[in-house]
Structures are given as C-alpha cells and as structure tokens.
Amino acid sequence: MTNETPNETPNETPKAPNERLKSPRLRLFVALDLPEGFLDRLVDWQQQAFGERRDLRLLDRYSLHVTLAFLGYQAERDVERIRELAFSEPGGPFQLRAIDLAEVPPRRPRLYALDLEDEGGKLGQWQAGLSERLQGGGFYEPEKRQFWTHLTVARFKQTERHRTSGGARGSRGGGKGPASRPEPLPELPEDLLAPFEASRLTLYRSTLRPQGAVYEPLARTEPRAVE
C-alpha cells in the first residue's frame, strides 16, 4: 500500500537462470509499524495539509511505516529463512518523535517525508544489525548512505511533476510554462510532535499496481512491553 521511500532502493542479488524459472519471486521489505494513536493524528494532519493538492498522491493509512530494509525480488521459498534472519534479534520498543517535514530531494522533490528523531539511536542500531544479518544470508546489500529514520507521507504524481519541470516546493502544477511560486512547507501541529513508542516489526510483500504498491504482511513480531 505504500511506495518506496529513499531507503527503499532495490538491492537485488543476481539469481541463476534455473532458479528464476523454478521459484516464484516476491518483492520484499522489512518495516517498523506505527502505533494507531500516532497514525490517527498523522492522517488527520496529512489530509488538512495536502488534501487539496491535485499534484500529490497521499499515502493511505496502511502505507505509513518506517522502512528498514528493502530486499527487492526474492525467491518465495526463501521467505521463511528471511523471516528467521530478520527477527532473530529482538527489537523495540523504540522511542520516536516527529521533528520536521522534508522534501526529497531538496528543491525538486519527488515526495514529502516526515523526519523522525530516534531516541538513543536504538532503531538505527537494530536496523544496522538487520542489514548485517540479511547481507550474511545473501538477501541484501546494505546501502552506502546512512540510514535515515523517516516515513513518506505524499508523493508527486508523475504527470504533474513533469508539467512543473520537476515540481517546485508546494507547486500545484497545471498547464504549461514555469512552475507556480513555491509555497512554505506545512507546519507540524503540536500533537504530532509528541514522542511516541513503536514496537511491531513486519516483513512485507510489495505488489506493484498502476495506482501504487500494495503491501501484504508476511510475518510480524509481537510488540514487547517495557521492562
């Protein structure tokens, strides 16, 4: 249900021709799910801030998560092994806080993302271990750039972005000629800036469709209580 964010660049390990023919392949990624209370506040703000923007496609509630590792296409028969590697080390609860709205990339954005503060770097540490475990199993090639804790809230529609020559910040598109004057990014409300706790980790299957990717959970960890 959500599309890939900057940390979701495909990292696919080449497969032998006979393996590609014999084993169905699934598009997979591991993500941190967000608590319902935070999602309630986020979706309300998302609609208020971007609901009238025809140049944007808003990610729906079930597409809002923090991507930790995008594995690209993997053999279906390897899903159980990937699950074992991904969740062999306990994770969470993680203390997070929204701190800013970012345009990615800057100046000519393709999407808007919510920048999250990772208290104590705990989520970043778990993500690093996840990357190592999946790389050791031959299912993932860690990205060279540093992990960024964030979630995508809106994407520019491809046709609208082309009309605005890359889409200036806040541009509403439409018509030919220069892009409209950039508008300030929406402010985050106080209730969205409050710290929150997230615990559930999920292995998702991503199926590409014309209207966007659809996500299906294949395996999940149970939230851990704070001791």
PDB file of N, CA and C in Angstrom, residues 31-119:
ATOM      1  N   ALA A  31       9.868  -3.424   7.752  1.00  0.00           N
ATOM      2  CA  ALA A  31       9.490  -2.088   8.198  1.00  0.00           C
ATOM      3  C   ALA A  31       9.065  -2.105   9.662  1.00  0.00           C
ATOM      4  N   LEU A  32       9.102  -0.925  10.268  1.00  0.00           N
ATOM      5  CA  LEU A  32       8.566  -0.704  11.606  1.00  0.00           C
ATOM      6  C   LEU A  32       7.175  -0.098  11.464  1.00  0.00           C
ATOM      7  N   ASP A  33       6.177  -0.766  12.024  1.00  0.00           N
ATOM      8  CA  ASP A  33       4.818  -0.235  12.000  1.00  0.00           C
ATOM      9  C   ASP A  33       4.662   0.847  13.070  1.00  0.00           C
ATOM     10  N   LEU A  34       3.680   1.712  12.864  1.00  0.00           N
ATOM     11  CA  LEU A  34       3.462   2.842  13.756  1.00  0.00           C
ATOM     12  C   LEU A  34       2.207   2.630  14.598  1.00  0.00           C
ATOM     13  N   PRO A  35       2.178   3.155  15.824  1.00  0.00           N
ATOM     14  CA  PRO A  35       1.019   2.956  16.706  1.00  0.00           C
ATOM     15  C   PRO A  35      -0.221   3.674  16.179  1.00  0.00           C
ATOM     16  N   GLU A  36      -1.384   3.122  16.521  1.00  0.00           N
ATOM     17  CA  GLU A  36      -2.644   3.633  15.997  1.00  0.00           C
ATOM     18  C   GLU A  36      -2.889   5.092  16.379  1.00  0.00           C
ATOM     19  N   GLY A  37      -2.572   5.463  17.616  1.00  0.00           N
ATOM     20  CA  GLY A  37      -2.802   6.840  18.043  1.00  0.00           C
ATOM     21  C   GLY A  37      -2.020   7.838  17.219  1.00  0.00           C
ATOM     22  N   PHE A  38      -0.763   7.521  16.938  1.00  0.00           N
ATOM     23  CA  PHE A  38       0.061   8.399  16.113  1.00  0.00           C
ATOM     24  C   PHE A  38      -0.484   8.446  14.692  1.00  0.00           C
ATOM     25  N   LEU A  39      -0.912   7.306  14.173  1.00  0.00           N
ATOM     26  CA  LEU A  39      -1.462   7.270  12.818  1.00  0.00           C
ATOM     27  C   LEU A  39      -2.732   8.108  12.713  1.00  0.00           C
ATOM     28  N   ASP A  40      -3.562   8.087  13.756  1.00  0.00           N
ATOM     29  CA  ASP A  40      -4.773   8.910  13.751  1.00  0.00           C
ATOM     30  C   ASP A  40      -4.418  10.380  13.557  1.00  0.00           C
ATOM     31  N   ARG A  41      -3.454  10.857  14.345  1.00  0.00           N
ATOM     32  CA  ARG A  41      -3.055  12.270  14.268  1.00  0.00           C
ATOM     33  C   ARG A  41      -2.375  12.581  12.944  1.00  0.00           C
ATOM     34  N   LEU A  42      -1.563  11.651  12.461  1.00  0.00           N
ATOM     35  CA  LEU A  42      -0.835  11.865  11.210  1.00  0.00           C
ATOM     36  C   LEU A  42      -1.774  11.958  10.012  1.00  0.00           C
ATOM     37  N   VAL A  43      -2.735  11.052   9.933  1.00  0.00           N
ATOM     38  CA  VAL A  43      -3.659  11.050   8.799  1.00  0.00           C
ATOM     39  C   VAL A  43      -4.523  12.314   8.806  1.00  0.00           C
ATOM     40  N   ASP A  44      -4.958  12.750   9.993  1.00  0.00           N
ATOM     41  CA  ASP A  44      -5.735  13.987  10.088  1.00  0.00           C
ATOM     42  C   ASP A  44      -4.932  15.177   9.556  1.00  0.00           C
ATOM     43  N   TRP A  45      -3.692  15.302   9.990  1.00  0.00           N
ATOM     44  CA  TRP A  45      -2.841  16.398   9.522  1.00  0.00           C
ATOM     45  C   TRP A  45      -2.545  16.270   8.034  1.00  0.00           C
ATOM     46  N   GLN A  46      -2.276  15.066   7.581  1.00  0.00           N
ATOM     47  CA  GLN A  46      -1.961  14.821   6.171  1.00  0.00           C
ATOM     48  C   GLN A  46      -3.088  15.327   5.271  1.00  0.00           C
ATOM     49  N   GLN A  47      -4.321  15.052   5.657  1.00  0.00           N
ATOM     50  CA  GLN A  47      -5.462  15.490   4.865  1.00  0.00           C
ATOM     51  C   GLN A  47      -5.612  17.011   4.906  1.00  0.00           C
ATOM     52  N   GLN A  48      -5.406  17.604   6.075  1.00  0.00           N
ATOM     53  CA  GLN A  48      -5.510  19.058   6.193  1.00  0.00           C
ATOM     54  C   GLN A  48      -4.418  19.763   5.400  1.00  0.00           C
ATOM     55  N   ALA A  49      -3.196  19.213   5.429  1.00  0.00           N
ATOM     56  CA  ALA A  49      -2.063  19.864   4.782  1.00  0.00           C
ATOM     57  C   ALA A  49      -2.024  19.654   3.274  1.00  0.00           C
ATOM     58  N   PHE A  50      -2.424  18.470   2.800  1.00  0.00           N
ATOM     59  CA  PHE A  50      -2.246  18.130   1.386  1.00  0.00           C
ATOM     60  C   PHE A  50      -3.515  17.665   0.685  1.00  0.00           C
ATOM     61  N   GLY A  51      -4.636  17.621   1.399  1.00  0.00           N
ATOM     62  CA  GLY A  51      -5.852  17.045   0.829  1.00  0.00           C
ATOM     63  C   GLY A  51      -6.326  17.683  -0.462  1.00  0.00           C
ATOM     64  N   GLU A  52      -6.034  18.972  -0.661  1.00  0.00           N
ATOM     65  CA  GLU A  52      -6.493  19.666  -1.861  1.00  0.00           C
ATOM     66  C   GLU A  52      -5.412  19.760  -2.939  1.00  0.00           C
ATOM     67  N   ARG A  53      -4.284  19.152  -2.713  1.00  0.00           N
ATOM     68  CA  ARG A  53      -3.178  19.196  -3.682  1.00  0.00           C
ATOM     69  C   ARG A  53      -3.383  18.138  -4.760  1.00  0.00           C
ATOM     70  N   ARG A  54      -3.781  18.556  -5.943  1.00  0.00           N
ATOM     71  CA  ARG A  54      -4.013  17.590  -7.012  1.00  0.00           C
ATOM     72  C   ARG A  54      -2.725  17.077  -7.640  1.00  0.00           C
ATOM     73  N   ASP A  55      -1.589  17.718  -7.311  1.00  0.00           N
ATOM     74  CA  ASP A  55      -0.316  17.253  -7.848  1.00  0.00           C
ATOM     75  C   ASP A  55       0.315  16.188  -6.973  1.00  0.00           C
ATOM     76  N   LEU A  56      -0.337  15.835  -5.861  1.00  0.00           N
ATOM     77  CA  LEU A  56       0.218  14.860  -4.933  1.00  0.00           C
ATOM     78  C   LEU A  56      -0.686  13.639  -4.813  1.00  0.00           C
ATOM     79  N   ARG A  57      -0.076  12.519  -4.525  1.00  0.00           N
ATOM     80  CA  ARG A  57      -0.815  11.310  -4.158  1.00  0.00           C
ATOM     81  C   ARG A  57      -0.477  11.009  -2.704  1.00  0.00           C
ATOM     82  N   LEU A  58      -1.465  11.062  -1.835  1.00  0.00           N
ATOM     83  CA  LEU A  58      -1.241  10.829  -0.419  1.00  0.00           C
ATOM     84  C   LEU A  58      -1.180   9.336  -0.129  1.00  0.00           C
ATOM     85  N   LEU A  59      -0.230   8.939   0.699  1.00  0.00           N
ATOM     86  CA  LEU A  59      -0.154   7.546   1.096  1.00  0.00           C
ATOM     87  C   LEU A  59      -1.260   7.262   2.103  1.00  0.00           C
ATOM     88  N   ASP A  60      -1.940   6.128   1.929  1.00  0.00           N
ATOM     89  CA  ASP A  60      -3.034   5.825   2.835  1.00  0.00           C
ATOM     90  C   ASP A  60      -2.500   5.327   4.179  1.00  0.00           C
ATOM     91  N   ARG A  61      -3.391   5.191   5.122  1.00  0.00           N
ATOM     92  CA  ARG A  61      -3.029   4.842   6.496  1.00  0.00           C
ATOM     93  C   ARG A  61      -2.186   3.566   6.570  1.00  0.00           C
ATOM     94  N   TYR A  62      -2.544   2.571   5.759  1.00  0.00           N
ATOM     95  CA  TYR A  62      -1.875   1.274   5.829  1.00  0.00           C
ATOM     96  C   TYR A  62      -0.553   1.258   5.062  1.00  0.00           C
ATOM     97  N   SER A  63      -0.182   2.397   4.528  1.00  0.00           N
ATOM     98  CA  SER A  63       1.076   2.511   3.805  1.00  0.00           C
ATOM     99  C   SER A  63       2.094   3.354   4.563  1.00  0.00           C
ATOM    100  N   LEU A  64       1.740   3.777   5.758  1.00  0.00           N
ATOM    101  CA  LEU A  64       2.610   4.653   6.543  1.00  0.00           C
ATOM    102  C   LEU A  64       3.406   3.831   7.547  1.00  0.00           C
ATOM    103  N   HIS A  65       4.702   3.726   7.329  1.00  0.00           N
ATOM    104  CA  HIS A  65       5.592   2.943   8.176  1.00  0.00           C
ATOM    105  C   HIS A  65       7.015   3.432   7.970  1.00  0.00           C
ATOM    106  N   VAL A  66       7.933   2.934   8.760  1.00  0.00           N
ATOM    107  CA  VAL A  66       9.350   3.273   8.620  1.00  0.00           C
ATOM    108  C   VAL A  66      10.053   2.087   7.963  1.00  0.00           C
ATOM    109  N   THR A  67      10.490   2.248   6.729  1.00  0.00           N
ATOM    110  CA  THR A  67      11.180   1.169   6.026  1.00  0.00           C
ATOM    111  C   THR A  67      12.585   0.993   6.583  1.00  0.00           C
ATOM    112  N   LEU A  68      12.939  -0.258   6.880  1.00  0.00           N
ATOM    113  CA  LEU A  68      14.246  -0.572   7.461  1.00  0.00           C
ATOM    114  C   LEU A  68      15.176  -1.266   6.481  1.00  0.00           C
ATOM    115  N   ALA A  69      14.635  -2.069   5.585  1.00  0.00           N
ATOM    116  CA  ALA A  69      15.470  -2.740   4.576  1.00  0.00           C
ATOM    117  C   ALA A  69      14.583  -3.163   3.419  1.00  0.00           C
ATOM    118  N   PHE A  70      14.925  -2.714   2.223  1.00  0.00           N
ATOM    119  CA  PHE A  70      14.192  -3.101   1.020  1.00  0.00           C
ATOM    120  C   PHE A  70      14.997  -4.173   0.313  1.00  0.00           C
ATOM    121  N   LEU A  71      14.442  -5.373   0.187  1.00  0.00           N
ATOM    122  CA  LEU A  71      15.192  -6.523  -0.319  1.00  0.00           C
ATOM    123  C   LEU A  71      15.021  -6.745  -1.809  1.00  0.00           C
ATOM    124  N   GLY A  72      14.123  -6.029  -2.465  1.00  0.00           N
ATOM    125  CA  GLY A  72      13.866  -6.275  -3.873  1.00  0.00           C
ATOM    126  C   GLY A  72      13.189  -7.632  -4.053  1.00  0.00           C
ATOM    127  N   TYR A  73      13.374  -8.236  -5.221  1.00  0.00           N
ATOM    128  CA  TYR A  73      12.726  -9.515  -5.518  1.00  0.00           C
ATOM    129  C   TYR A  73      13.536 -10.679  -4.957  1.00  0.00           C
ATOM    130  N   GLN A  74      12.856 -11.546  -4.216  1.00  0.00           N
ATOM    131  CA  GLN A  74      13.474 -12.715  -3.612  1.00  0.00           C
ATOM    132  C   GLN A  74      12.631 -13.948  -3.921  1.00  0.00           C
ATOM    133  N   ALA A  75      13.282 -15.114  -3.924  1.00  0.00           N
ATOM    134  CA  ALA A  75      12.568 -16.366  -4.179  1.00  0.00           C
ATOM    135  C   ALA A  75      11.546 -16.612  -3.071  1.00  0.00           C
ATOM    136  N   GLU A  76      10.365 -17.032  -3.457  1.00  0.00           N
ATOM    137  CA  GLU A  76       9.305 -17.287  -2.481  1.00  0.00           C
ATOM    138  C   GLU A  76       9.732 -18.340  -1.463  1.00  0.00           C
ATOM    139  N   ARG A  77      10.501 -19.320  -1.890  1.00  0.00           N
ATOM    140  CA  ARG A  77      10.925 -20.382  -0.975  1.00  0.00           C
ATOM    141  C   ARG A  77      11.890 -19.874   0.097  1.00  0.00           C
ATOM    142  N   ASP A  78      12.441 -18.665  -0.088  1.00  0.00           N
ATOM    143  CA  ASP A  78      13.375 -18.118   0.896  1.00  0.00           C
ATOM    144  C   ASP A  78      12.705 -17.244   1.949  1.00  0.00           C
ATOM    145  N   VAL A  79      11.399 -17.068   1.856  1.00  0.00           N
ATOM    146  CA  VAL A  79      10.710 -16.156   2.767  1.00  0.00           C
ATOM    147  C   VAL A  79      10.909 -16.572   4.226  1.00  0.00           C
ATOM    148  N   GLU A  80      10.789 -17.848   4.525  1.00  0.00           N
ATOM    149  CA  GLU A  80      10.926 -18.293   5.907  1.00  0.00           C
ATOM    150  C   GLU A  80      12.340 -18.042   6.436  1.00  0.00           C
ATOM    151  N   ARG A  81      13.339 -18.275   5.604  1.00  0.00           N
ATOM    152  CA  ARG A  81      14.713 -18.007   6.024  1.00  0.00           C
ATOM    153  C   ARG A  81      14.926 -16.513   6.236  1.00  0.00           C
ATOM    154  N   ILE A  82      14.378 -15.694   5.383  1.00  0.00           N
ATOM    155  CA  ILE A  82      14.478 -14.243   5.542  1.00  0.00           C
ATOM    156  C   ILE A  82      13.810 -13.815   6.842  1.00  0.00           C
ATOM    157  N   ARG A  83      12.654 -14.391   7.129  1.00  0.00           N
ATOM    158  CA  ARG A  83      11.965 -14.082   8.386  1.00  0.00           C
ATOM    159  C   ARG A  83      12.835 -14.435   9.588  1.00  0.00           C
ATOM    160  N   GLU A  84      13.448 -15.602   9.551  1.00  0.00           N
ATOM    161  CA  GLU A  84      14.288 -16.043  10.665  1.00  0.00           C
ATOM    162  C   GLU A  84      15.463 -15.097  10.875  1.00  0.00           C
ATOM    163  N   LEU A  85      16.099 -14.696   9.795  1.00  0.00           N
ATOM    164  CA  LEU A  85      17.235 -13.792   9.902  1.00  0.00           C
ATOM    165  C   LEU A  85      16.798 -12.414  10.385  1.00  0.00           C
ATOM    166  N   ALA A  86      15.710 -11.923   9.834  1.00  0.00           N
ATOM    167  CA  ALA A  86      15.262 -10.570  10.162  1.00  0.00           C
ATOM    168  C   ALA A  86      14.913 -10.436  11.638  1.00  0.00           C
ATOM    169  N   PHE A  87      14.227 -11.430  12.173  1.00  0.00           N
ATOM    170  CA  PHE A  87      13.698 -11.307  13.529  1.00  0.00           C
ATOM    171  C   PHE A  87      14.417 -12.184  14.549  1.00  0.00           C
ATOM    172  N   SER A  88      15.615 -12.632  14.214  1.00  0.00           N
ATOM    173  CA  SER A  88      16.373 -13.459  15.152  1.00  0.00           C
ATOM    174  C   SER A  88      16.868 -12.662  16.347  1.00  0.00           C
ATOM    175  N   GLU A  89      16.988 -11.346  16.193  1.00  0.00           N
ATOM    176  CA  GLU A  89      17.372 -10.471  17.297  1.00  0.00           C
ATOM    177  C   GLU A  89      16.160  -9.650  17.718  1.00  0.00           C
ATOM    178  N   PRO A  90      15.846  -9.624  19.022  1.00  0.00           N
ATOM    179  CA  PRO A  90      14.682  -8.844  19.476  1.00  0.00           C
ATOM    180  C   PRO A  90      14.876  -7.358  19.205  1.00  0.00           C
ATOM    181  N   GLY A  91      13.786  -6.685  18.929  1.00  0.00           N
ATOM    182  CA  GLY A  91      13.845  -5.244  18.671  1.00  0.00           C
ATOM    183  C   GLY A  91      12.723  -4.519  19.370  1.00  0.00           C
ATOM    184  N   GLY A  92      12.979  -3.281  19.747  1.00  0.00           N
ATOM    185  CA  GLY A  92      11.946  -2.451  20.349  1.00  0.00           C
ATOM    186  C   GLY A  92      11.761  -2.724  21.831  1.00  0.00           C
ATOM    187  N   PRO A  93      10.923  -1.904  22.457  1.00  0.00           N
ATOM    188  CA  PRO A  93      10.223  -0.775  21.831  1.00  0.00           C
ATOM    189  C   PRO A  93      11.169   0.379  21.498  1.00  0.00           C
ATOM    190  N   PHE A  94      10.823   1.121  20.467  1.00  0.00           N
ATOM    191  CA  PHE A  94      11.634   2.242  20.010  1.00  0.00           C
ATOM    192  C   PHE A  94      10.910   3.548  20.324  1.00  0.00           C
ATOM    193  N   GLN A  95      11.651   4.508  20.839  1.00  0.00           N
ATOM    194  CA  GLN A  95      11.091   5.809  21.175  1.00  0.00           C
ATOM    195  C   GLN A  95      11.382   6.783  20.027  1.00  0.00           C
ATOM    196  N   LEU A  96      10.329   7.296  19.407  1.00  0.00           N
ATOM    197  CA  LEU A  96      10.469   8.157  18.237  1.00  0.00           C
ATOM    198  C   LEU A  96       9.708   9.456  18.447  1.00  0.00           C
ATOM    199  N   ARG A  97      10.062  10.452  17.619  1.00  0.00           N
ATOM    200  CA  ARG A  97       9.373  11.747  17.672  1.00  0.00           C
ATOM    201  C   ARG A  97       9.506  12.435  16.329  1.00  0.00           C
ATOM    202  N   ALA A  98       8.382  12.909  15.781  1.00  0.00           N
ATOM    203  CA  ALA A  98       8.415  13.671  14.531  1.00  0.00           C
ATOM    204  C   ALA A  98       9.040  15.035  14.804  1.00  0.00           C
ATOM    205  N   ILE A  99       9.974  15.444  13.950  1.00  0.00           N
ATOM    206  CA  ILE A  99      10.663  16.716  14.176  1.00  0.00           C
ATOM    207  C   ILE A  99      10.549  17.684  12.998  1.00  0.00           C
ATOM    208  N   ASP A 100      10.255  17.179  11.799  1.00  0.00           N
ATOM    209  CA  ASP A 100      10.219  18.104  10.660  1.00  0.00           C
ATOM    210  C   ASP A 100       9.607  17.417   9.453  1.00  0.00           C
ATOM    211  N   LEU A 101       9.151  18.218   8.510  1.00  0.00           N
ATOM    212  CA  LEU A 101       8.690  17.732   7.218  1.00  0.00           C
ATOM    213  C   LEU A 101       9.767  18.060   6.200  1.00  0.00           C
ATOM    214  N   ALA A 102      10.193  17.060   5.433  1.00  0.00           N
ATOM    215  CA  ALA A 102      11.282  17.248   4.473  1.00  0.00           C
ATOM    216  C   ALA A 102      10.806  16.962   3.061  1.00  0.00           C
ATOM    217  N   GLU A 103      11.355  17.698   2.098  1.00  0.00           N
ATOM    218  CA  GLU A 103      11.104  17.409   0.690  1.00  0.00           C
ATOM    219  C   GLU A 103      12.306  16.641   0.152  1.00  0.00           C
ATOM    220  N   VAL A 104      12.040  15.582  -0.602  1.00  0.00           N
ATOM    221  CA  VAL A 104      13.078  14.673  -1.070  1.00  0.00           C
ATOM    222  C   VAL A 104      12.950  14.478  -2.577  1.00  0.00           C
ATOM    223  N   PRO A 105      14.033  14.796  -3.339  1.00  0.00           N
ATOM    224  CA  PRO A 105      15.212  15.537  -2.889  1.00  0.00           C
ATOM    225  C   PRO A 105      14.885  17.019  -2.707  1.00  0.00           C
ATOM    226  N   PRO A 106      15.763  17.750  -2.064  1.00  0.00           N
ATOM    227  CA  PRO A 106      15.500  19.182  -1.842  1.00  0.00           C
ATOM    228  C   PRO A 106      15.358  19.943  -3.164  1.00  0.00           C
ATOM    229  N   ARG A 107      14.478  20.963  -3.160  1.00  0.00           N
ATOM    230  CA  ARG A 107      14.280  21.910  -4.261  1.00  0.00           C
ATOM    231  C   ARG A 107      13.480  21.334  -5.432  1.00  0.00           C
ATOM    232  N   ARG A 108      13.748  20.078  -5.810  1.00  0.00           N
ATOM    233  CA  ARG A 108      12.975  19.434  -6.877  1.00  0.00           C
ATOM    234  C   ARG A 108      12.419  18.114  -6.345  1.00  0.00           C
ATOM    235  N   PRO A 109      11.504  18.182  -5.382  1.00  0.00           N
ATOM    236  CA  PRO A 109      11.095  16.978  -4.655  1.00  0.00           C
ATOM    237  C   PRO A 109      10.248  16.006  -5.459  1.00  0.00           C
ATOM    238  N   ARG A 110      10.425  14.734  -5.131  1.00  0.00           N
ATOM    239  CA  ARG A 110       9.561  13.665  -5.627  1.00  0.00           C
ATOM    240  C   ARG A 110       8.547  13.266  -4.569  1.00  0.00           C
ATOM    241  N   LEU A 111       8.875  13.612  -3.322  1.00  0.00           N
ATOM    242  CA  LEU A 111       7.993  13.210  -2.233  1.00  0.00           C
ATOM    243  C   LEU A 111       8.210  14.098  -1.020  1.00  0.00           C
ATOM    244  N   TYR A 112       7.267  14.021  -0.084  1.00  0.00           N
ATOM    245  CA  TYR A 112       7.385  14.656   1.219  1.00  0.00           C
ATOM    246  C   TYR A 112       7.497  13.566   2.269  1.00  0.00           C
ATOM    247  N   ALA A 113       8.447  13.724   3.192  1.00  0.00           N
ATOM    248  CA  ALA A 113       8.675  12.719   4.220  1.00  0.00           C
ATOM    249  C   ALA A 113       8.731  13.355   5.594  1.00  0.00           C
ATOM    250  N   LEU A 114       8.290  12.609   6.584  1.00  0.00           N
ATOM    251  CA  LEU A 114       8.328  13.062   7.965  1.00  0.00           C
ATOM    252  C   LEU A 114       9.636  12.589   8.580  1.00  0.00           C
ATOM    253  N   ASP A 115      10.455  13.544   8.997  1.00  0.00           N
ATOM    254  CA  ASP A 115      11.734  13.242   9.633  1.00  0.00           C
ATOM    255  C   ASP A 115      11.484  12.871  11.093  1.00  0.00           C
ATOM    256  N   LEU A 116      12.024  11.733  11.532  1.00  0.00           N
ATOM    257  CA  LEU A 116      11.782  11.236  12.880  1.00  0.00           C
ATOM    258  C   LEU A 116      13.068  11.212  13.697  1.00  0.00           C
ATOM    259  N   GLU A 117      12.962  11.633  14.934  1.00  0.00           N
ATOM    260  CA  GLU A 117      14.073  11.532  15.866  1.00  0.00           C
ATOM    261  C   GLU A 117      14.043  10.160  16.524  1.00  0.00           C
ATOM    262  N   ASP A 118      15.162   9.465  16.496  1.00  0.00           N
ATOM    263  CA  ASP A 118      15.310   8.119  17.062  1.00  0.00           C
ATOM    264  C   ASP A 118      16.031   8.251  18.398  1.00  0.00           C
ATOM    265  N   GLU A 119      15.282   8.249  19.494  1.00  0.00           N
ATOM    266  CA  GLU A 119      15.867   8.482  20.808  1.00  0.00           C
ATOM    267  C   GLU A 119      16.908   7.407  21.150  1.00  0.00           C
TER     268      GLU A 119
END
